Amino acid sequence: GAVVSQHPSWVICKSGTSVKIECRSLDFQATTMFWYRQFPKQSLMLMATSNEGSKATYEQGVEKDKFLINHASLTLSTLTVTSAHPEDSSFYICSASGPTSGLNNEQFFGPGTRLTVL
Amino acid sequence: AQTVTQSQPEMSVQEAETVTLSCTYDTSESDYYLFWYKQPPSRQMILVIRQEAYKQQNATENRFSVNFQKAAKSFSLKISDSQLGDAAMYFCAYRSGSSGDKLTFGTGTRLAVRP
């Protein structure tokens, strides 16, 4: 299957700072990338969908000015958590799909990034 | 909007036995896909099995099989010959066949495997 990487795998930051998480598709062109948030013992909650070269579409209740998403190339999307606060601490997962990612544009998931805001 | 319901927060199975995880969904669409994903302690999401709604035949992948009841909007996962490595969170997910690649996940079932 296709491979998606995320960097960093974990990050600790101080309240008020910004953190950038990268999501890369390593062996296919990701026309669409998705960003999810997962709290402990809960399901994945979709935050936003980004298509290469266009603005991300955010789910209801997700602050687009706080969670900046950039999908500038077919292999890279970034999520920047701006002015992070302790309540932003969570596990962030990206996934990617494209016309060559598998059967019917299957999504492939990155390994996730654990963000802790002190 | 589509919804996915997993009514079993936790399940337990004896090693080598069979277990069935339940999933129901609600949609008005006729073209869609259903998935089961496994999330082990590493948190990496792994696709277990996929079912296209237009296919009547239930999907199977080695020890994993589904019981897809389209009229009842039910999509259960059967794990045969359970192994210790099957212990994980299992998420049922829905994807529209006509409006993008977005996945809607259920709340998950935590499966424990007893040695």
Coordinates of N, CA, C and O in Angstrom, one line a residue, chain B residues 11-78:
Chain B
M11 N -15.2 -5.1 23.5 CA -15.4 -6.5 23.3 C -14.2 -7.3 23.7 O -13.1 -6.8 23.7
S12 N -14.5 -8.6 24.0 CA -13.4 -9.5 24.4 C -13.6 -10.8 23.8 O -14.7 -11.3 23.6
V13 N -12.4 -11.4 23.4 CA -12.5 -12.7 22.8 C -11.4 -13.6 23.2 O -10.3 -13.1 23.5
Q14 N -11.6 -14.9 23.3 CA -10.5 -15.8 23.7 C -9.7 -16.1 22.4 O -10.2 -16.1 21.3
E15 N -8.4 -16.1 22.6 CA -7.5 -16.5 21.5 C -8.0 -17.7 20.8 O -8.5 -18.7 21.4
A16 N -8.0 -17.6 19.4 CA -8.4 -18.7 18.5 C -9.9 -18.8 18.3 O -10.4 -19.5 17.5
E17 N -10.6 -18.0 19.1 CA -12.1 -18.0 18.9 C -12.5 -16.9 17.9 O -11.6 -16.2 17.3
T18 N -13.8 -16.8 17.7 CA -14.3 -15.9 16.7 C -15.1 -14.8 17.4 O -15.8 -15.1 18.4
V19 N -15.0 -13.6 16.9 CA -15.7 -12.5 17.4 C -16.3 -11.6 16.3 O -15.8 -11.6 15.2
T20 N -17.5 -11.0 16.6 CA -18.1 -10.2 15.6 C -18.3 -8.8 16.2 O -18.9 -8.6 17.3
L21 N -17.9 -7.8 15.4 CA -18.1 -6.4 15.8 C -19.2 -5.8 15.0 O -19.2 -6.0 13.8
S22 N -20.0 -5.1 15.6 CA -21.2 -4.5 15.0 C -21.0 -3.1 14.5 O -20.3 -2.3 15.1
C23 N -21.7 -2.8 13.4 CA -21.7 -1.4 12.8 C -23.0 -1.2 12.1 O -23.4 -2.0 11.3
T24 N -23.6 -0.1 12.3 CA -24.8 0.3 11.5 C -24.5 1.7 11.0 O -23.7 2.5 11.6
Y25 N -25.2 2.0 9.9 CA -25.0 3.4 9.3 C -26.3 3.9 8.8 O -27.2 3.1 8.6
D26 N -26.3 5.1 8.5 CA -27.5 5.8 8.0 C -27.1 6.6 6.8 O -26.2 7.5 6.9
T27 N -27.8 6.4 5.7 CA -27.5 7.2 4.5 C -28.7 7.1 3.6 O -29.5 6.1 3.6
S28 N -28.8 8.1 2.7 CA -29.8 8.1 1.7 C -29.2 7.8 0.3 O -29.9 7.7 -0.7
E29 N -27.9 7.6 0.3 CA -27.2 7.3 -0.9 C -27.3 5.9 -1.3 O -27.4 5.0 -0.5
S30 N -27.1 5.6 -2.6 CA -27.1 4.2 -3.0 C -25.7 3.8 -3.4 O -25.4 2.6 -3.4
D31 N -24.8 4.7 -3.6 CA -23.4 4.5 -4.0 C -22.5 4.9 -2.9 O -22.4 6.1 -2.6
Y32 N -21.9 3.9 -2.3 CA -21.0 4.3 -1.2 C -20.0 3.1 -0.9 O -20.2 2.0 -1.5
Y33 N -19.1 3.4 0.0 CA -18.1 2.3 0.4 C -18.1 2.3 2.0 O -18.3 3.3 2.6
L34 N -17.9 1.1 2.4 CA -17.8 0.9 3.9 C -16.4 0.2 4.2 O -15.9 -0.6 3.4
F35 N -15.9 0.6 5.3 CA -14.5 0.2 5.7 C -14.5 -0.2 7.2 O -15.3 0.3 8.0
W36 N -13.6 -1.1 7.5 CA -13.2 -1.4 8.8 C -11.7 -1.1 8.9 O -10.9 -1.6 8.1
Y37 N -11.4 -0.2 9.9 CA -10.0 0.1 10.2 C -9.6 -0.4 11.6 O -10.4 -0.4 12.5
K38 N -8.4 -0.8 11.7 CA -7.8 -1.2 13.0 C -6.8 -0.1 13.4 O -6.0 0.4 12.6
Q39 N -6.9 0.2 14.7 CA -5.9 1.1 15.3 C -5.2 0.5 16.5 O -5.8 0.5 17.6
P40 N -4.1 -0.1 16.3 CA -3.4 -0.7 17.4 C -2.8 0.3 18.4 O -2.9 1.5 18.1
P41 N -2.1 -0.1 19.5 CA -1.6 0.9 20.4 C -0.6 1.9 19.7 O -0.4 3.0 20.3
S42 N 0.0 1.5 18.6 CA 0.9 2.5 17.9 C 0.1 3.6 17.4 O 0.7 4.7 17.0
R43 N -1.2 3.6 17.3 CA -2.1 4.6 16.8 C -2.1 4.7 15.2 O -2.8 5.5 14.7
Q44 N -1.3 3.9 14.6 CA -1.3 3.8 13.1 C -2.6 3.2 12.6 O -3.0 2.1 13.0
M45 N -3.4 3.9 11.8 CA -4.6 3.4 11.2 C -4.3 2.4 10.1 O -3.6 2.7 9.2
I46 N -4.9 1.2 10.2 CA -4.6 0.2 9.2 C -6.0 -0.3 8.6 O -6.9 -0.6 9.4
L47 N -6.1 -0.3 7.3 CA -7.3 -0.7 6.6 C -7.4 -2.3 6.8 O -6.4 -3.0 6.4
V48 N -8.5 -2.7 7.3 CA -8.7 -4.2 7.5 C -9.4 -4.7 6.3 O -9.0 -5.8 5.7
I49 N -10.5 -4.1 5.9 CA -11.4 -4.6 4.9 C -12.3 -3.5 4.3 O -12.6 -2.6 5.0
R50 N -12.6 -3.7 3.1 CA -13.4 -2.7 2.3 C -14.6 -3.4 1.7 O -14.4 -4.5 1.2
Q51 N -15.7 -2.7 1.6 CA -16.9 -3.2 0.9 C -17.5 -2.2 0.0 O -17.8 -1.1 0.5
E52 N -17.7 -2.5 -1.2 CA -18.4 -1.6 -2.1 C -19.9 -1.9 -2.0 O -20.3 -3.0 -2.1
A53 N -20.7 -0.9 -1.9 CA -22.2 -1.1 -1.6 C -22.9 -1.8 -2.8 O -23.8 -2.5 -2.6
Y54 N -22.3 -1.6 -4.0 CA -23.0 -2.2 -5.2 C -22.7 -3.7 -5.3 O -23.3 -4.4 -6.0
K55 N -21.8 -4.2 -4.5 CA -21.4 -5.6 -4.5 C -22.3 -6.4 -3.5 O -22.3 -6.0 -2.3
Q56 N -22.9 -7.4 -3.9 CA -23.7 -8.2 -3.0 C -22.9 -9.2 -2.2 O -23.2 -9.5 -1.0
Q57 N -21.8 -9.6 -2.8 CA -20.9 -10.6 -2.1 C -20.2 -9.9 -0.9 O -19.6 -8.8 -1.1
N58 N -20.2 -10.5 0.2 CA -19.4 -10.0 1.4 C -17.9 -10.1 1.1 O -17.4 -11.1 0.7
A59 N -17.2 -9.0 1.5 CA -15.8 -9.0 1.4 C -15.1 -9.9 2.4 O -15.6 -10.1 3.5
T60 N -14.0 -10.5 2.0 CA -13.2 -11.3 3.0 C -11.7 -11.0 2.7 O -11.3 -10.7 1.6
E61 N -11.0 -11.0 3.8 CA -9.5 -10.8 3.8 C -8.9 -11.8 4.8 O -8.9 -11.4 6.0
N62 N -8.6 -13.0 4.4 CA -8.0 -13.9 5.3 C -8.9 -14.2 6.4 O -10.0 -14.7 6.2
R63 N -8.5 -13.9 7.7 CA -9.4 -14.2 8.8 C -10.5 -13.2 9.1 O -11.3 -13.4 10.0
F64 N -10.5 -12.2 8.3 CA -11.5 -11.1 8.4 C -12.6 -11.2 7.3 O -12.3 -11.3 6.2
S65 N -13.8 -11.1 7.7 CA -14.9 -11.1 6.8 C -16.0 -10.2 7.3 O -16.0 -9.8 8.5
V66 N -16.8 -9.7 6.4 CA -17.9 -8.8 6.8 C -19.3 -9.5 6.5 O -19.4 -10.4 5.6
N67 N -20.3 -9.0 7.2 CA -21.7 -9.4 6.9 C -22.3 -8.1 6.5 O -22.7 -7.3 7.4
F68 N -22.5 -7.8 5.2 CA -23.0 -6.6 4.7 C -24.5 -6.8 4.4 O -24.9 -7.6 3.5
Q69 N -25.3 -6.1 5.2 CA -26.8 -6.2 5.0 C -27.3 -4.8 4.5 O -27.5 -3.9 5.4
K70 N -27.3 -4.6 3.2 CA -27.6 -3.2 2.7 C -29.0 -2.7 3.1 O -29.1 -1.5 3.5
A71 N -30.0 -3.5 3.0 CA -31.3 -3.1 3.4 C -31.4 -2.7 4.9 O -32.0 -1.7 5.2
A72 N -30.7 -3.4 5.7 CA -30.7 -3.2 7.1 C -29.6 -2.1 7.5 O -29.6 -1.7 8.7
K73 N -28.8 -1.7 6.5 CA -27.7 -0.8 6.8 C -26.8 -1.2 7.9 O -26.6 -0.5 8.9
S74 N -26.4 -2.5 7.8 CA -25.6 -3.1 8.8 C -24.3 -3.6 8.1 O -24.4 -4.2 7.0
F75 N -23.2 -3.5 8.9 CA -21.9 -3.9 8.3 C -21.0 -4.4 9.4 O -20.2 -3.7 10.0
S76 N -21.2 -5.7 9.8 CA -20.4 -6.2 10.9 C -19.2 -6.9 10.4 O -19.0 -7.4 9.3
L77 N -18.2 -6.9 11.3 CA -16.9 -7.5 11.0 C -16.7 -8.8 11.9 O -16.9 -8.7 13.1
K78 N -16.4 -9.9 11.2 CA -16.1 -11.1 11.9 C -14.6 -11.4 11.8 O -14.0 -11.4 10.7

